[in-house]
mmCIF file of C-alpha atoms in Angstrom:
data_model
loop_
_atom_site.group_PDB
_atom_site.id
_atom_site.type_symbol
_atom_site.label_atom_id
_atom_site.label_comp_id
_atom_site.label_asym_id
_atom_site.label_seq_id
_atom_site.Cartn_x
_atom_site.Cartn_y
_atom_site.Cartn_z
ATOM 1 C CA GLY K 1 143.706 31.470 -112.225
ATOM 2 C CA ARG K 2 145.286 34.952 -111.893
ATOM 3 C CA LEU K 3 144.130 37.907 -109.335
ATOM 4 C CA LEU K 4 143.984 41.222 -111.352
ATOM 5 C CA GLN K 5 143.695 44.651 -109.200
ATOM 6 C CA VAL K 6 141.867 46.719 -111.470
ATOM 7 C CA THR K 7 141.926 50.700 -110.327
ATOM 8 C CA GLY K 8 140.495 53.394 -112.222
ATOM 9 C CA ALA K 9 140.657 57.368 -112.530
ATOM 10 C CA ARG K 10 139.743 59.894 -114.166
ATOM 11 C CA SER K 11 141.997 61.590 -116.775
ATOM 12 C CA SER K 12 142.897 65.334 -116.133
ATOM 13 C CA GLN K 13 145.623 65.960 -118.475
ATOM 14 C CA HIS K 14 143.196 67.636 -120.580
ATOM 15 C CA ALA K 15 140.293 70.042 -120.010
ATOM 16 C CA SER K 16 138.768 68.754 -122.429
ATOM 17 C CA ASP K 17 139.663 64.822 -121.896
ATOM 18 C CA ASP K 18 136.607 62.947 -120.185
ATOM 19 C CA GLY K 19 138.027 59.239 -120.160
ATOM 20 C CA PHE K 20 139.210 57.568 -117.459
ATOM 21 C CA VAL K 21 142.911 56.067 -116.665
ATOM 22 C CA HIS K 22 142.644 51.927 -115.862
ATOM 23 C CA ILE K 23 145.571 50.074 -114.739
ATOM 24 C CA ILE K 24 145.262 46.704 -114.152
ATOM 25 C CA LYS K 25 148.061 44.637 -111.411
ATOM 26 C CA ASP K 26 148.488 41.160 -111.310
ATOM 27 C CA MET K 27 148.599 40.396 -107.573
ATOM 28 C CA THR K 28 148.887 36.863 -107.791
ATOM 29 C CA ASP K 29 152.952 36.725 -106.848
ATOM 30 C CA LEU K 30 152.358 38.938 -104.501
ATOM 31 C CA VAL K 31 148.855 36.795 -102.453
ATOM 32 C CA GLY K 32 151.659 33.764 -103.106
ATOM 33 C CA VAL K 33 154.483 35.343 -101.025
ATOM 34 C CA ARG K 34 151.658 36.815 -98.462
ATOM 35 C CA GLU K 35 150.700 32.840 -97.832
ATOM 36 C CA GLU K 36 154.088 31.500 -98.389
ATOM 37 C CA LEU K 37 155.146 33.989 -95.097
ATOM 38 C CA ALA K 38 152.097 33.489 -93.109
ATOM 39 C CA HIS K 39 152.760 29.876 -93.564
ATOM 40 C CA LYS K 40 156.628 30.113 -92.209
ATOM 41 C CA GLN K 41 155.604 32.690 -89.493
ATOM 42 C CA GLU K 42 152.845 29.960 -88.538
ATOM 43 C CA ILE K 43 156.033 27.295 -88.373
ATOM 44 C CA LEU K 44 158.275 29.942 -86.360
ATOM 45 C CA GLU K 45 155.524 30.760 -84.000
ATOM 46 C CA ASN K 46 154.731 26.758 -83.145
ATOM 47 C CA VAL K 47 158.697 25.682 -83.019
ATOM 48 C CA ILE K 48 159.409 29.042 -80.886
ATOM 49 C CA HIS K 49 156.070 27.624 -78.115
ATOM 50 C CA SER K 50 156.805 23.706 -78.522
ATOM 51 C CA LEU K 51 160.394 24.135 -77.170
ATOM 52 C CA GLY K 52 160.918 23.105 -73.432
ATOM 53 C CA LEU K 53 162.477 26.727 -72.797
ATOM 54 C CA TYR K 54 161.594 29.735 -71.923
ATOM 55 C CA VAL K 55 162.156 32.229 -74.900
ATOM 56 C CA THR K 56 161.855 35.886 -75.219
ATOM 57 C CA VAL K 57 163.241 38.978 -77.615
ATOM 58 C CA LYS K 58 163.685 41.966 -76.253
ATOM 59 C CA ASP K 59 164.332 45.522 -79.067
ATOM 60 C CA ALA K 60 167.487 47.502 -77.919
ATOM 61 C CA GLU K 61 165.792 49.724 -75.072
ATOM 62 C CA GLY K 62 164.390 46.667 -73.516
ATOM 63 C CA ARG K 63 160.737 46.057 -74.192
ATOM 64 C CA TYR K 64 159.629 42.408 -75.106
ATOM 65 C CA LEU K 65 158.633 41.970 -78.238
ATOM 66 C CA LEU K 66 157.487 37.853 -78.317
ATOM 67 C CA ALA K 67 157.424 35.601 -75.360
ATOM 68 C CA ASN K 68 156.837 31.630 -75.924
ATOM 69 C CA LYS K 69 154.200 30.247 -73.409
ATOM 70 C CA ALA K 70 156.668 28.779 -71.163
ATOM 71 C CA TYR K 71 157.963 32.134 -70.577
ATOM 72 C CA CYS K 72 154.702 33.276 -70.193
ATOM 73 C CA GLN K 73 153.536 30.892 -67.862
ATOM 74 C CA ARG K 74 156.611 30.897 -65.624
ATOM 75 C CA MET K 75 155.602 35.055 -65.237
ATOM 76 C CA GLY K 76 152.197 34.210 -64.820
ATOM 77 C CA LEU K 77 150.960 36.684 -67.969
ATOM 78 C CA SER K 78 149.900 36.341 -70.935
ATOM 79 C CA GLU K 79 151.787 37.425 -74.164
ATOM 80 C CA SER K 80 149.835 40.296 -74.611
ATOM 81 C CA LYS K 81 150.349 41.620 -71.215
ATOM 82 C CA LEU K 82 154.287 40.967 -71.825
ATOM 83 C CA VAL K 83 154.914 42.558 -74.976
ATOM 84 C CA GLY K 84 156.331 46.327 -74.609
ATOM 85 C CA ARG K 85 157.021 46.079 -71.348
ATOM 86 C CA ILE K 86 160.086 45.845 -69.174
ATOM 87 C CA ASP K 87 162.174 43.440 -67.324
ATOM 88 C CA LYS K 88 161.332 45.752 -63.724
ATOM 89 C CA ASP K 89 158.208 45.782 -64.486
ATOM 90 C CA VAL K 90 157.906 42.063 -64.766
ATOM 91 C CA VAL K 91 160.324 40.419 -62.171
ATOM 92 C CA GLY K 92 160.976 43.867 -59.735
ATOM 93 C CA ALA K 93 164.180 46.120 -59.458
ATOM 94 C CA THR K 94 167.050 44.007 -58.296
ATOM 95 C CA ILE K 95 166.354 40.753 -61.034
ATOM 96 C CA ALA K 96 165.719 43.812 -63.717
ATOM 97 C CA ALA K 97 168.830 45.231 -62.927
ATOM 98 C CA ARG K 98 171.181 41.503 -63.372
ATOM 99 C CA TRP K 99 169.116 40.650 -66.881
ATOM 100 C CA ASN K 100 169.380 44.315 -67.978
ATOM 101 C CA THR K 101 173.206 44.497 -67.409
ATOM 102 C CA ALA K 102 173.567 41.190 -69.401
ATOM 103 C CA ASP K 103 171.470 42.521 -71.891
ATOM 104 C CA ARG K 104 173.097 46.122 -72.474
ATOM 105 C CA GLN K 105 176.575 43.457 -72.832
ATOM 106 C CA CYS K 106 174.850 41.600 -75.332
ATOM 107 C CA ILE K 107 174.542 44.743 -77.549
ATOM 108 C CA GLU K 108 177.911 46.655 -76.744
ATOM 109 C CA HIS K 109 180.015 43.507 -77.547
ATOM 110 C CA ASN K 110 177.693 42.562 -80.194
ATOM 111 C CA ASP K 111 178.460 38.627 -78.593
ATOM 112 C CA GLY K 112 176.393 36.043 -77.154
ATOM 113 C CA LEU K 113 176.243 35.753 -73.480
ATOM 114 C CA VAL K 114 175.914 32.288 -71.413
ATOM 115 C CA PHE K 115 175.597 32.066 -67.483
ATOM 116 C CA GLU K 116 173.033 30.602 -64.884
ATOM 117 C CA ASP K 117 171.419 32.603 -62.453
ATOM 118 C CA PHE K 118 168.569 32.246 -59.729
ATOM 119 C CA VAL K 119 165.219 33.663 -60.318
ATOM 120 C CA GLU K 120 162.541 34.035 -58.231
ATOM 121 C CA VAL K 121 158.688 35.265 -59.701
ATOM 122 C CA ASN K 122 155.743 34.311 -58.061
ATOM 123 C CA GLY K 123 157.423 33.382 -54.583
ATOM 124 C CA THR K 124 159.478 30.309 -55.895
ATOM 125 C CA ILE K 125 163.256 30.495 -57.108
ATOM 126 C CA ALA K 126 164.837 28.252 -59.837
ATOM 127 C CA LYS K 127 168.507 28.338 -61.512
ATOM 128 C CA VAL K 128 168.345 28.907 -65.330
ATOM 129 C CA ARG K 129 170.885 28.633 -67.844
ATOM 130 C CA VAL K 130 170.933 31.414 -69.424
ATOM 131 C CA SER K 131 171.901 32.286 -73.216
ATOM 132 C CA LYS K 132 171.573 35.732 -75.151
ATOM 133 C CA ARG K 133 172.516 36.415 -78.409
ATOM 134 C CA PRO K 134 172.116 39.987 -80.541
ATOM 135 C CA LEU K 135 169.479 40.124 -83.041
ATOM 136 C CA HIS K 136 170.809 42.436 -86.157
ATOM 137 C CA ASN K 137 168.846 44.424 -88.967
ATOM 138 C CA SER K 138 169.642 43.547 -92.583
ATOM 139 C CA ASN K 139 172.563 46.495 -92.057
ATOM 140 C CA ASN K 140 174.024 44.342 -89.031
ATOM 141 C CA ASP K 141 172.810 46.739 -87.220
ATOM 142 C CA VAL K 142 172.274 45.102 -83.029
ATOM 143 C CA ILE K 143 167.965 45.953 -82.691
ATOM 144 C CA GLY K 144 167.371 43.269 -79.706
ATOM 145 C CA VAL K 145 168.509 40.224 -77.738
ATOM 146 C CA LEU K 146 167.122 36.746 -78.298
ATOM 147 C CA THR K 147 167.057 34.657 -74.614
ATOM 148 C CA ILE K 148 166.614 31.330 -74.316
ATOM 149 C CA SER K 149 167.011 30.014 -70.944
ATOM 150 C CA GLU K 150 166.006 26.492 -69.495
ATOM 151 C CA ARG K 151 165.584 25.338 -65.894
ATOM 152 C CA VAL K 152 168.700 23.455 -64.398
ATOM 153 C CA ASP K 153 167.263 22.697 -61.019
#
């Protein structure tokens, strides 16, 4: 079947015109595209959350846009409590300063970084290998940073 959208409006081109203008638009393809995008988003979310790695995405100002379950558990926060916050709110000023420097370097040089770091969160210290990559929009402007890290100790 087809999905049609019907809209109508009173015609006002002539004072004596009492008619309606009806517009019929076939929405079938649009619904299919939306369903396909939702399916792809679900697959990507499953991949991100299934990795045994810590994954985050931050915008160019350093605000969290996304964090996978492993990262949220490590930080002791739900994703909804993390999104919109900055590192200083999550890990304190010392660690945040290091992470912000790395993020800025990644953005300014439009290049990835790989390094090891020690992170203390909620009283535990972990050695992690960190990989940062700039994220780009369709115009190839850097719009944020993807960070993937894993414990190495």
